[in-house]
Coordinates of C-alpha atoms in Angstrom, one line a residue:
M606 CA -46.2 -16.4 -26.9
I607 CA -43.8 -19.2 -25.6
A608 CA -41.0 -16.6 -25.3
S609 CA -43.3 -14.3 -23.3
S610 CA -44.1 -17.0 -20.9
S611 CA -40.5 -18.0 -20.5
S612 CA -39.5 -14.6 -19.7
T613 CA -42.5 -14.3 -17.1
Q614 CA -41.3 -17.5 -15.7
A615 CA -37.6 -16.2 -15.4
C616 CA -38.8 -13.0 -14.0
R617 CA -40.8 -15.0 -11.4
H618 CA -38.0 -17.3 -10.3
Q619 CA -35.5 -14.0 -10.0
P620 CA -34.2 -14.2 -6.5
P621 CA -35.1 -11.1 -4.3
R622 CA -32.2 -8.9 -3.0
I623 CA -31.2 -10.2 0.3
E624 CA -30.7 -7.4 2.9
A625 CA -28.3 -9.5 5.0
I626 CA -25.9 -9.4 2.4
D627 CA -25.9 -5.5 1.9
A628 CA -25.8 -5.1 5.5
V629 CA -22.7 -7.6 6.4
R630 CA -20.9 -6.1 3.3
G631 CA -21.8 -2.6 4.6
L632 CA -20.6 -3.6 8.3
A633 CA -17.2 -4.4 6.7
M634 CA -16.9 -1.0 4.8
V635 CA -17.8 0.9 8.1
L636 CA -14.9 -1.0 9.8
M637 CA -12.7 -0.5 7.2
A638 CA -13.1 3.4 7.5
L639 CA -12.0 3.0 11.0
D640 CA -8.9 1.3 10.3
H641 CA -8.1 3.9 7.6
L642 CA -9.0 6.8 10.0
R643 CA -6.3 5.3 12.3
D644 CA -3.6 5.3 9.6
F645 CA -4.5 8.9 8.8
L646 CA -5.0 10.4 12.3
F647 CA -3.7 8.3 15.1
H648 CA -0.9 10.2 16.8
A649 CA 1.2 7.0 17.4
I650 CA 1.1 5.6 13.8
D651 CA 4.6 4.1 14.5
I652 CA 3.1 1.6 16.9
D653 CA 2.2 -1.6 15.4
P654 CA -1.3 -2.5 16.7
T655 CA -0.7 -6.2 16.6
D656 CA 2.5 -6.2 18.3
L657 CA 2.1 -7.4 21.7
N658 CA 5.2 -5.7 23.0
Q659 CA 3.9 -2.3 21.8
T660 CA 0.3 -2.4 21.7
Y661 CA -2.6 -2.0 24.2
P662 CA -6.1 -3.8 24.3
L663 CA -8.3 -1.1 22.6
L664 CA -5.8 -0.4 20.1
F665 CA -5.3 -4.2 19.2
M666 CA -9.3 -4.8 18.8
T667 CA -9.6 -1.6 16.9
R668 CA -7.1 -3.0 14.5
W669 CA -8.2 -6.8 14.9
I670 CA -12.2 -6.0 14.4
S671 CA -11.0 -4.5 10.9
H672 CA -9.8 -7.9 9.6
L673 CA -13.3 -8.8 9.0
C674 CA -13.3 -6.3 6.3
A675 CA -11.3 -7.7 3.2
P676 CA -12.5 -11.6 3.5
T677 CA -16.2 -10.4 3.9
F678 CA -16.1 -8.3 0.8
I679 CA -14.1 -10.4 -1.5
F680 CA -16.2 -13.7 -0.4
L681 CA -19.5 -11.4 -0.8
A682 CA -18.2 -10.1 -4.2
G683 CA -18.4 -13.8 -5.4
T684 CA -21.8 -14.6 -4.0
S685 CA -23.2 -11.3 -5.9
I686 CA -21.9 -12.7 -9.3
Y687 CA -23.5 -16.0 -8.6
L688 CA -26.7 -14.4 -7.5
S689 CA -26.5 -12.1 -10.7
M690 CA -26.1 -15.1 -13.0
A691 CA -29.1 -16.5 -11.1
K692 CA -31.2 -13.5 -12.6
G693 CA -30.7 -14.5 -16.0
K694 CA -27.2 -13.6 -16.8
S695 CA -25.4 -15.9 -19.0
R696 CA -22.2 -17.3 -18.4
A697 CA -20.5 -15.7 -21.1
S698 CA -21.9 -12.3 -20.7
M699 CA -20.8 -12.8 -17.0
S700 CA -17.4 -13.6 -18.4
I701 CA -16.9 -10.4 -20.5
F702 CA -18.3 -8.2 -17.7
L703 CA -15.8 -9.8 -15.0
I704 CA -13.0 -9.2 -17.6
K705 CA -13.7 -5.7 -18.1
R706 CA -14.6 -4.9 -14.4
G707 CA -11.6 -6.6 -13.2
L708 CA -9.4 -4.3 -15.6
W709 CA -11.1 -1.5 -14.4
M710 CA -10.4 -2.1 -10.8
I711 CA -6.9 -2.9 -11.2
F712 CA -6.3 0.3 -13.1
L713 CA -8.1 2.1 -10.4
E714 CA -5.9 0.6 -7.7
L715 CA -2.5 1.5 -9.6
L716 CA -3.0 4.8 -11.0
V717 CA -6.1 6.6 -9.2
I718 CA -6.7 5.4 -5.7
R719 CA -3.0 5.5 -4.8
S720 CA -3.0 9.3 -6.2
I721 CA -6.3 10.8 -4.8
G722 CA -6.8 8.5 -1.8
W723 CA -3.8 7.2 -0.2
F724 CA -0.8 9.6 -1.3
F725 CA -2.0 12.6 -2.8
N726 CA 0.6 12.7 -5.4
F727 CA 1.6 11.4 -8.9
D728 CA 4.9 9.9 -8.0
Y729 CA 4.4 6.3 -9.3
H730 CA 7.8 5.1 -8.3
Y731 CA 5.6 3.4 -5.0
L732 CA 2.8 1.1 -6.5
P733 CA 0.4 -0.6 -4.0
A734 CA -1.1 -3.9 -5.0
W735 CA -3.8 -4.0 -2.1
V736 CA -7.5 -5.1 -2.0
I737 CA -8.6 -3.5 -5.0
W738 CA -6.1 -4.8 -7.1
V739 CA -6.6 -8.3 -5.8
L740 CA -10.5 -7.9 -6.4
G741 CA -9.6 -7.1 -9.9
W742 CA -7.4 -10.2 -10.3
S743 CA -10.0 -12.3 -8.8
M744 CA -12.6 -11.3 -11.4
L745 CA -10.3 -12.0 -14.0
L746 CA -9.8 -15.5 -12.9
L747 CA -13.3 -16.1 -12.1
A748 CA -14.3 -15.0 -15.5
A749 CA -12.7 -18.3 -16.5
L750 CA -13.5 -20.6 -13.4
I751 CA -17.4 -19.9 -13.9
H752 CA -17.4 -22.3 -16.9
W753 CA -16.4 -24.9 -14.5
P754 CA -18.8 -27.4 -12.8
R755 CA -19.2 -25.8 -9.2
K756 CA -17.9 -29.0 -7.6
W757 CA -14.3 -28.4 -9.5
I758 CA -14.3 -24.8 -8.2
A759 CA -15.4 -26.0 -4.6
C760 CA -12.5 -28.4 -4.8
V761 CA -9.9 -26.0 -6.0
S762 CA -10.8 -23.2 -3.5
L763 CA -10.8 -25.4 -0.7
I764 CA -7.5 -27.0 -1.6
C765 CA -5.8 -23.1 -2.0
I766 CA -7.6 -22.0 1.3
F767 CA -6.6 -25.1 3.4
G768 CA -3.4 -25.9 1.4
H769 CA -1.7 -22.6 1.0
N770 CA 0.3 -22.5 4.1
L771 CA 2.2 -25.3 2.7
F772 CA 4.1 -22.9 0.7
D773 CA 4.8 -20.2 3.5
T774 CA 8.7 -20.7 3.0
W775 CA 8.6 -21.2 -0.8
V776 CA 9.7 -17.3 -1.3
T777 CA 12.4 -15.5 0.3
P778 CA 12.2 -12.1 -1.2
Q779 CA 14.8 -11.0 -3.6
R780 CA 16.0 -14.6 -3.6
S781 CA 16.1 -15.1 -7.5
A782 CA 14.7 -14.1 -10.7
W783 CA 11.5 -15.8 -10.1
T784 CA 11.1 -14.1 -6.7
W785 CA 8.3 -11.7 -8.4
L786 CA 6.3 -14.7 -9.0
G787 CA 5.9 -16.2 -5.7
V788 CA 5.3 -12.6 -4.1
T789 CA 2.5 -12.0 -6.5
L790 CA 1.0 -15.4 -6.0
H791 CA 1.6 -16.1 -2.4
E792 CA 3.9 -13.8 -0.5
S793 CA 3.2 -10.3 1.1
E794 CA 6.3 -8.3 0.4
A795 CA 7.6 -5.3 -1.4
L796 CA 10.0 -5.8 -4.5
I797 CA 11.9 -3.3 -6.2
I798 CA 11.6 -3.0 -10.1
P799 CA 15.0 -1.7 -11.4
A800 CA 15.1 1.5 -13.4
F801 CA 14.3 0.8 -17.0
R802 CA 15.2 3.9 -19.2
P803 CA 13.7 5.8 -21.0
F804 CA 10.4 4.7 -19.4
W805 CA 11.4 5.4 -15.9
N806 CA 14.4 6.5 -14.4
E807 CA 14.3 5.3 -10.8
P808 CA 13.4 2.0 -9.3
I809 CA 9.8 1.4 -8.5
E810 CA 8.7 -0.3 -5.4
W811 CA 6.1 -2.8 -5.9
N812 CA 4.3 -3.4 -2.8
A813 CA 2.1 -6.5 -3.2
G814 CA 0.4 -6.5 0.0
Y815 CA -2.4 -8.6 -1.2
P816 CA -1.2 -11.9 -3.1
L817 CA -3.5 -13.7 -5.3
I818 CA -3.4 -16.9 -3.2
P819 CA -5.6 -17.6 -1.3
W820 CA -7.6 -14.2 -2.0
V821 CA -8.8 -15.5 -5.4
A822 CA -10.2 -18.8 -3.7
V823 CA -12.0 -16.8 -1.4
M824 CA -14.0 -14.8 -4.1
A825 CA -14.7 -18.4 -5.6
L826 CA -15.6 -19.7 -2.6
G827 CA -18.4 -16.9 -2.4
Y828 CA -19.2 -17.9 -5.9
V829 CA -19.4 -21.5 -4.7
A830 CA -21.8 -20.6 -1.8
G831 CA -24.4 -18.6 -4.0
P832 CA -26.9 -21.4 -4.0
I833 CA -27.3 -21.0 -0.2
F834 CA -28.7 -17.9 -0.6
M835 CA -31.5 -19.3 -3.1
Y836 CA -32.7 -21.3 -0.2
E837 CA -36.2 -20.2 1.5
R838 CA -35.1 -18.0 4.5
S839 CA -35.7 -20.3 7.5
K840 CA -33.4 -23.0 5.7
R841 CA -30.8 -20.4 4.7
R842 CA -30.7 -18.9 7.9
R843 CA -30.1 -22.5 9.2
T844 CA -27.2 -23.1 7.0
L845 CA -25.4 -20.0 7.4
I846 CA -25.4 -19.9 11.2
V847 CA -23.9 -23.6 11.3
V848 CA -21.5 -23.0 8.7
G849 CA -20.4 -19.9 10.5
L850 CA -20.2 -21.6 13.7
L851 CA -18.4 -24.9 12.3
A852 CA -15.7 -22.5 10.6
M853 CA -15.3 -20.6 14.1
V854 CA -14.8 -24.2 16.0
L855 CA -12.4 -25.1 13.1
F856 CA -10.4 -21.8 13.8
V857 CA -10.3 -22.7 17.5
G858 CA -9.1 -26.0 17.0
I859 CA -6.3 -25.3 14.6
R860 CA -5.3 -22.3 16.4
W861 CA -5.2 -24.5 19.8
S862 CA -3.1 -27.1 18.1
Q863 CA -0.4 -24.8 16.8
R864 CA 0.6 -27.4 14.2
Y865 CA -0.7 -25.9 10.9
G866 CA -2.5 -23.0 9.5
E867 CA -1.1 -20.3 11.3
P868 CA 2.8 -19.4 11.4
Q869 CA 2.8 -17.3 14.4
P870 CA 2.4 -19.0 17.7
W871 CA 0.0 -18.1 20.2
V872 CA 1.2 -17.4 24.0
K873 CA -0.5 -17.9 27.1
F874 CA -0.2 -15.0 29.5
D875 CA -1.0 -14.1 33.3
D876 CA -3.7 -11.6 32.1
L877 CA -6.5 -13.6 30.1
R878 CA -7.0 -10.5 27.9
W879 CA -3.6 -10.8 26.7
T880 CA -3.8 -14.3 26.1
M881 CA -7.0 -13.9 23.9
M882 CA -5.0 -11.1 22.2
S883 CA -2.2 -13.6 21.4
F884 CA -4.9 -16.3 20.3
L885 CA -6.4 -14.1 18.0
N886 CA -3.4 -12.4 16.5
C887 CA -3.2 -14.2 13.2
T888 CA -1.2 -13.5 10.1
K889 CA -3.5 -11.3 7.3
Q890 CA -0.7 -10.7 4.6
P891 CA -0.8 -13.4 3.1
P892 CA -4.1 -14.5 5.0
S893 CA -3.4 -17.7 6.8
L894 CA -5.9 -20.5 7.0
A895 CA -6.4 -19.7 10.8
F896 CA -7.1 -16.0 9.8
L897 CA -9.9 -16.6 7.0
L898 CA -11.9 -18.9 9.3
M899 CA -11.5 -16.4 12.2
T900 CA -13.0 -13.9 9.9
L901 CA -15.3 -15.7 7.3
G902 CA -16.7 -17.9 10.2
P903 CA -18.4 -14.5 12.0
A904 CA -19.1 -13.1 8.6
C905 CA -21.4 -16.3 7.9
L906 CA -22.9 -16.3 11.1
L907 CA -24.0 -12.6 10.7
L908 CA -25.3 -13.2 7.4
G909 CA -27.8 -16.1 8.9
L910 CA -28.5 -13.8 12.1
W911 CA -29.3 -10.5 10.1
D912 CA -31.5 -12.5 7.5
R913 CA -34.6 -11.6 8.8
E914 CA -38.1 -9.9 8.1
P915 CA -38.3 -6.8 9.1
A916 CA -34.6 -6.4 9.1
Y917 CA -32.9 -4.9 12.3
P918 CA -33.1 -1.1 12.1
W919 CA -29.0 -1.1 11.9
C920 CA -29.3 -3.4 9.3
R921 CA -31.1 -0.8 6.9
V922 CA -28.6 1.8 7.9
L923 CA -25.5 -0.6 6.9
C924 CA -27.5 -1.6 3.9
T925 CA -27.1 1.9 2.5
Y926 CA -23.1 1.5 2.6
G927 CA -23.2 -1.8 1.5
R928 CA -25.1 -1.5 -1.8
V929 CA -22.7 0.8 -3.0
P930 CA -19.3 -0.5 -2.1
L931 CA -17.0 0.8 -4.6
F932 CA -18.4 4.2 -4.6
Y933 CA -17.9 4.2 -0.9
Y934 CA -14.4 3.0 -1.2
L935 CA -13.6 5.7 -3.7
L936 CA -15.1 8.3 -1.6
H937 CA -14.0 7.7 1.9
L938 CA -10.1 7.8 1.3
P939 CA -10.0 11.3 -0.3
L940 CA -12.6 12.3 2.5
I941 CA -10.4 10.8 5.3
H942 CA -7.1 12.3 3.7
G943 CA -8.8 15.8 3.3
L944 CA -9.8 15.6 7.0
A945 CA -6.1 14.9 7.8
L946 CA -5.0 18.1 5.9
V947 CA -7.5 20.0 8.0
L948 CA -6.1 18.5 11.2
S949 CA -2.6 19.3 10.0
R950 CA -3.3 22.7 9.2
W951 CA -5.1 23.1 12.8
Q952 CA -2.4 21.7 14.8
T953 CA 0.7 22.8 13.2
G954 CA -0.1 25.5 11.2
T955 CA 0.9 23.9 8.1
F956 CA 0.3 20.9 5.8
Q957 CA 3.0 18.5 6.7
T958 CA 4.9 16.9 3.8
W959 CA 3.9 13.3 4.8
L960 CA 0.6 14.0 3.4
F961 CA 1.8 14.5 0.2
Q962 CA 4.2 11.7 0.0
N963 CA 4.9 7.9 -0.3
P964 CA 6.1 5.5 2.1
P965 CA 8.4 5.7 4.5
G966 CA 7.8 9.7 4.2
F967 CA 4.3 8.9 4.9
F968 CA 4.8 7.7 8.4
E969 CA 7.1 10.7 9.3
R970 CA 4.9 12.8 11.6
N971 CA 5.9 15.6 13.9
G972 CA 3.4 16.9 16.5
Y973 CA 0.5 15.7 14.8
G974 CA -2.6 13.5 15.2
V975 CA -5.1 12.5 17.8
D976 CA -5.2 9.7 20.2
L977 CA -7.7 6.7 19.7
I978 CA -10.7 8.2 21.1
G979 CA -10.2 11.1 18.6
V980 CA -10.3 8.5 15.9
Y981 CA -13.4 7.2 16.9
G982 CA -15.0 10.6 17.0
A983 CA -13.7 11.1 13.4
W984 CA -15.1 7.8 12.2
V985 CA -18.7 8.6 13.5
G986 CA -18.2 12.1 11.6
V987 CA -17.0 10.6 8.5
L988 CA -20.0 8.1 8.6
L989 CA -22.6 10.9 8.9
L990 CA -21.0 12.6 6.1
M991 CA -20.8 9.8 4.0
Y992 CA -24.3 8.5 4.7
P993 CA -26.4 11.0 2.4
M994 CA -23.9 10.5 -0.4
C995 CA -24.1 6.8 -0.5
S996 CA -28.0 7.1 0.0
W997 CA -28.2 9.4 -3.1
Y998 CA -25.9 7.2 -5.3
G999 CA -27.9 4.1 -4.3
R1000 CA -30.9 5.6 -5.4
I1001 CA -29.2 6.6 -8.7
K1002 CA -28.2 3.1 -9.5
Q1003 CA -31.7 1.9 -8.6
T1004 CA -33.6 4.5 -10.8
Y1005 CA -31.5 4.3 -13.8
R1006 CA -30.5 1.1 -15.4
I1007 CA -27.2 2.2 -17.1
S1008 CA -24.7 -0.3 -17.9
W1009 CA -21.7 1.8 -16.8
L1010 CA -23.1 2.6 -13.3
S1011 CA -22.2 -1.2 -12.7
Y1012 CA -18.5 -0.3 -12.7
L1013 CA -19.0 1.9 -9.7

């Protein structure tokens, strides 16, 4: 009788699903598709969108808006872990889950996503350690951190996020035998792993695009922020809006001072648009303090502004993508790559070889591609194609409480 009463009480206090979390995460997924379509379809792929000597405002903003994706996705992954535990999952069971899912995501990144998504080949002499890789490692480390007091986790996370730019000159690529550790932890460089016969006969390029610091701290900070989402709605909204605005104000102050938190200085131009572009042009790899404030601030602001009942119509659409983030990720890359195959065949009469190559061949395109307006048109088409599939899988996950579905 007591057990039954306790169970009923636990169910009564389980937090409801907050649609604003799914909507903001869905926004990040939608913007990510735009950026990846630019990678695959844009004819001027040799132009760096963030190089103010080459770019133009629409191209810059197309790339810049996608900066919201990784910080939001990783931060909300930490928040979701806290909310899962708030529903009754023990720390021990959550640790086991995080270890298994973290290893699964690392496996997906290194062996599956690179082959069926990015490069359409099984030539593992190029290994990308990108966002799914760092999500996996963040989960592995958070599996241990969740046993700490939240205050300790908060302190470590904030120290890493606010202090990691002190180590910007710590590693020079290929400088020493310990360079691999610096690159994995803090730098964003490619390392060459020498041939090691008989296991592999040629050097392997290891592209550590997402170093562990400070990304692990971003997920941990999302976990620490979890209790905010347990507040009553009006208090939750106020808190998130204030936190978001404070982060954005802090970003402006740090960026304006040019003293710390961003290695790339901004420049004043005669044209205000270019001055703003320079001001917003912060370092993503590895993410500077200014970059994280610039992206997590608006994310928190949107979480507060969109947390209402009834939800905005566009929030319900975005929720369809945001409820199945890994399914979306695994689906959208092969779809976009397949679209590039179709475009190549239509424009050039053949499937260009770059579609099946690792970098640098991936960027060698001849008479292929569309302009930026074409990229936006393809973006709308891809989202329309993916919507019913994401909706279907979301219903599957909601209807069938099967454990393995939590890994997709």
